[in-house]
Amino acid sequence: MGDDAVIIEGAESPASREALFSTVHGAGRIMSRTAAKGKFVKVGTKRIRQEGLVRHDEMMKWIYDRGIVLRGGNLDEAPQAYRRLPEVLGAHAGTIRILHTLRPLGVAMAGSDLVDPYKD
């Protein structure tokens, strides 16, 4: 959420051939949705949410510092839950060419008050 995106194309190289001309389709998570957001635990007869590894104020500061407008979203999709794009692209150097870098102005996602029955 809110990180740059790139449009890439494959590059002909021995490394590309070795990878069967396959490449990344996203930066990839460094923590699960539950780890980022926290989980519910049963305490007596109540369900209480344990804090996750990402704090809401940290997520909002990250978004604000980049000048991005956020509508909706939740901690499970926070930028802190994902690898940074430059590192991922660096790991694939020689197998891809970056054609365009897209910088987001806004992000619109379902809010935490909506239940998505198809979300993993």
Rosetta silent file (secondary structure, phi, psi, omega in degrees, C-alpha in Angstrom):
SEQUENCE: MGDDAVIIEGAESPASREALFSTVHGAGRIMSRTAAKGKFVKVGTKRIRQEGLVRHDEMMKWIYDRGIVLRGGNLDEAPQAYRRLPEVLGAHAGTIRILHTLRPLGVAMAGSDLVDPYKD
SCORE:     score description
SCORE:     0.000 S_00000001
   1 L     0.000  115.960  173.129    0.000    0.000    0.000 S_00000001
   2 L    86.153   -1.847  177.474    1.511    3.259   -1.083 S_00000001
   3 L   -86.564  162.687  175.277    4.865    2.004   -2.328 S_00000001
   4 L   -59.870  159.211  172.698    6.117    2.616   -5.840 S_00000001
   5 E  -128.619  156.121  179.346    5.191    0.138   -8.550 S_00000001
   6 E  -130.576  150.810  169.519    7.136   -0.703  -11.679 S_00000001
   7 E  -105.715  123.243 -175.291    6.360   -1.950  -15.126 S_00000001
   8 E  -124.110  164.070  169.193    9.068   -4.371  -16.152 S_00000001
   9 E  -135.312  154.882  179.478    9.976   -6.625  -19.032 S_00000001
  10 E   -69.511  149.393  176.879   12.193   -9.648  -19.068 S_00000001
  11 L  -115.225  139.024  177.772   15.794   -9.356  -20.171 S_00000001
  12 L   -72.905  120.198  178.167   17.596  -12.064  -22.098 S_00000001
  13 L  -163.915  162.382  175.104   20.389  -13.405  -19.919 S_00000001
  14 H   -58.534  -37.972  179.516   21.794  -16.663  -18.556 S_00000001
  15 H   -64.707  -38.343  177.532   20.177  -15.846  -15.193 S_00000001
  16 H   -63.580  -44.340 -179.366   16.791  -15.389  -16.908 S_00000001
  17 H   -62.114  -42.903 -179.920   17.166  -18.691  -18.699 S_00000001
  18 H   -62.960  -32.450  178.738   18.115  -20.432  -15.437 S_00000001
  19 L   -87.367   10.913 -179.103   14.964  -18.993  -13.820 S_00000001
  20 L    57.626   33.985  178.291   12.902  -20.293  -16.763 S_00000001
  21 L    56.341   32.958  176.947   12.148  -16.657  -17.677 S_00000001
  22 L  -103.245  149.581  178.937   10.044  -16.298  -14.548 S_00000001
  23 L  -146.773 -175.993 -176.400   10.112  -13.208  -12.361 S_00000001
  24 L   -72.877  154.903  172.394    8.424  -11.475   -9.435 S_00000001
  25 L  -123.777    7.827  177.918    4.847  -10.234   -9.465 S_00000001
  26 L  -178.195  169.389 -177.371    5.078   -8.275   -6.227 S_00000001
  27 L   -71.736  -33.300  179.010    7.462   -7.302   -3.473 S_00000001
  28 L    92.449  144.354 -178.885    6.343  -10.084   -1.132 S_00000001
  29 E   -77.162  149.754  169.960    5.397  -10.083    2.521 S_00000001
  30 L  -110.197   -6.862  173.974    7.858  -10.110    5.379 S_00000001
  31 L  -150.853  154.620 -179.769    5.120  -10.849    7.907 S_00000001
  32 L   -71.840  166.486  176.571    1.710  -12.446    7.825 S_00000001
  33 H   -58.772  -42.964 -179.017   -1.508  -10.463    7.970 S_00000001
  34 H   -65.981  -40.718  178.848   -2.035  -11.667   11.531 S_00000001
  35 H   -63.538  -40.457 -179.446    1.498  -10.727   12.589 S_00000001
  36 H   -68.516  -46.372 -170.389    1.060   -7.225   11.169 S_00000001
  37 H   -91.849  -27.273 -173.105   -2.439   -6.579   12.495 S_00000001
  38 L   101.007  169.881 -179.273   -2.585   -8.715   15.616 S_00000001
  39 L  -136.937  162.236  178.296   -4.949  -11.505   16.446 S_00000001
  40 E   -86.510  136.910  174.328   -7.863  -12.162   18.718 S_00000001
  41 E  -125.834  151.019 -179.463   -7.302  -14.267   21.807 S_00000001
  42 E   -90.923  123.678  176.595   -9.913  -15.541   24.190 S_00000001
  43 E  -122.906  103.446 -174.272   -9.620  -14.179   27.723 S_00000001
  44 L    66.948 -120.450  179.173  -12.360  -15.646   29.833 S_00000001
  45 L  -102.340    3.822 -177.975  -15.549  -15.053   27.873 S_00000001
  46 E  -107.194  152.438  171.544  -14.165  -12.126   25.878 S_00000001
  47 E  -104.464  122.113 -177.891  -12.205  -11.947   22.661 S_00000001
  48 E  -120.589  135.703  178.964   -9.418   -9.375   22.886 S_00000001
  49 E   -82.216  123.961  171.557   -7.174   -8.290   20.037 S_00000001
  50 L   -79.276  144.821  179.069   -3.481   -8.609   20.780 S_00000001
  51 L   -64.387  145.918  175.396   -1.376   -5.891   19.213 S_00000001
  52 L   -92.729 -172.176 -178.622    0.388   -6.742   15.997 S_00000001
  53 L   -80.836  -16.065 -179.484    3.878   -5.780   14.864 S_00000001
  54 L  -110.262  129.420  177.234    2.680   -2.721   12.918 S_00000001
  55 L   -94.265  145.272 -178.404    1.225    0.268   14.721 S_00000001
  56 H   -59.175  -42.734 -179.400   -1.464    2.378   13.075 S_00000001
  57 H   -64.422  -34.434  177.364    0.413    5.646   13.700 S_00000001
  58 H   -67.358  -41.944  178.203    3.553    4.223   12.043 S_00000001
  59 H   -62.349  -46.931 -178.102    1.577    3.158    8.984 S_00000001
  60 H   -65.362  -36.112  177.012   -0.120    6.552    8.702 S_00000001
  61 H   -64.682  -42.455  179.052    3.201    8.411    9.085 S_00000001
  62 H   -58.508  -46.403  179.889    4.731    6.292    6.296 S_00000001
  63 H   -65.541  -47.745 -178.007    1.795    7.160    4.012 S_00000001
  64 H   -61.203  -43.750 -178.168    1.750   10.846    5.036 S_00000001
  65 H   -61.348  -23.046  179.315    5.520   11.292    4.558 S_00000001
  66 L   -97.550    2.662  177.286    5.116   10.210    0.933 S_00000001
  67 L    70.942   28.573 -176.706    2.207   12.569    0.287 S_00000001
  68 L   -98.824  138.158  175.213   -0.230    9.740   -0.404 S_00000001
  69 E   -91.870  126.348 -179.149   -3.955    9.992    0.297 S_00000001
  70 E  -112.890  129.366  173.037   -5.285    6.808    1.901 S_00000001
  71 E  -122.784  119.840 -178.233   -8.946    5.791    1.919 S_00000001
  72 E    82.383 -150.205  179.029   -9.710    2.571    3.746 S_00000001
  73 E    82.462  164.802 -179.901   -6.974    0.030    4.299 S_00000001
  74 L  -154.254  172.248 -174.889   -5.872   -1.714    7.461 S_00000001
  75 H   -62.484  -25.525 -179.372   -2.691   -2.806    9.196 S_00000001
  76 H   -67.280  -17.117  177.657   -2.604   -6.170    7.414 S_00000001
  77 H  -112.008   14.492 -178.120   -1.747   -4.318    4.186 S_00000001
  78 L   -60.070  148.407  177.757    0.625   -1.770    5.774 S_00000001
  79 H   -56.762  -31.674 -179.351    3.830   -0.967    3.884 S_00000001
  80 H   -65.717  -15.519 -179.755    5.807   -2.303    6.854 S_00000001
  81 H   -86.522   -0.808 -175.449    4.441   -5.796    6.138 S_00000001
  82 E  -123.776  156.319  172.487    6.175   -5.945    2.736 S_00000001
  83 L   -66.186  156.193  176.413    9.699   -6.020    1.349 S_00000001
  84 L   -82.364  137.238 -174.444   10.976   -2.787   -0.138 S_00000001
  85 H   -58.391  -44.538 -179.651   10.800   -2.684   -3.918 S_00000001
  86 H   -57.362  -36.964  178.347   14.417   -1.561   -4.588 S_00000001
  87 H   -66.437  -42.093 -179.905   15.739   -4.606   -2.727 S_00000001
  88 H   -64.751  -45.775  179.596   13.470   -6.955   -4.665 S_00000001
  89 H   -64.088  -37.498  177.262   14.426   -5.401   -7.996 S_00000001
  90 H   -61.730  -37.154  179.205   18.103   -5.588   -7.027 S_00000001
  91 H   -67.603  -19.708 -179.134   17.764   -9.302   -6.373 S_00000001
  92 L  -109.095   13.313  179.292   16.486   -9.713   -9.951 S_00000001
  93 E   -54.640  138.989 -179.697   19.071   -7.484  -11.606 S_00000001
  94 L    89.953  -13.642  179.226   20.095   -8.791  -14.993 S_00000001
  95 L  -110.875  -11.628 -178.648   16.814  -10.619  -15.537 S_00000001
  96 E  -137.642  158.624  170.635   14.498   -7.613  -15.895 S_00000001
  97 E  -122.446  131.754  178.163   14.408   -4.117  -17.349 S_00000001
  98 E   -86.056  119.128 -179.111   12.401   -1.428  -15.610 S_00000001
  99 E   -90.088  -39.951 -178.233   10.305    0.393  -18.190 S_00000001
 100 E  -148.660  145.484  171.032    8.361    2.748  -15.903 S_00000001
 101 E  -112.254  128.616 -178.669    8.186    3.627  -12.227 S_00000001
 102 E  -108.617  125.354  178.435    4.762    4.587  -10.938 S_00000001
 103 L  -106.125  122.698 -175.718    4.464    6.744   -7.818 S_00000001
 104 L   -72.104  145.178  172.653    1.078    6.568   -6.096 S_00000001
 105 L  -101.165  -31.976 -178.501   -0.955    9.652   -5.307 S_00000001
 106 E  -153.256  156.609  177.513   -3.695    7.792   -3.494 S_00000001
 107 E  -131.863  129.375  177.169   -4.674    4.352   -2.315 S_00000001
 108 E  -121.695  121.389 -179.807   -8.272    3.159   -1.993 S_00000001
 109 E  -139.413  162.546  174.177   -8.962   -0.108   -0.184 S_00000001
 110 E   -61.758  142.301  179.403  -11.797   -1.614    1.789 S_00000001
 111 E   -80.159  171.224 -178.340  -11.774   -0.342    5.348 S_00000001
 112 L   -68.578  -14.698  179.802  -11.379   -2.421    8.486 S_00000001
 113 L   -85.067   -4.213  179.848  -15.137   -2.172    9.058 S_00000001
 114 L  -105.577  139.983  178.420  -15.907   -4.212    5.908 S_00000001
 115 L  -101.833  124.081  177.746  -15.711   -7.987    5.749 S_00000001
 116 L  -103.249  108.290 -176.420  -14.336   -9.442    2.538 S_00000001
 117 L   -68.837  -12.547 -178.108  -15.426  -13.106    2.272 S_00000001
 118 L  -101.213   -3.210 -178.922  -12.828  -13.722   -0.457 S_00000001
 119 L   -70.924  136.786 -179.059   -9.826  -12.323    1.425 S_00000001
 120 L   -73.336    0.000    0.000   -7.233  -14.947    2.232 S_00000001
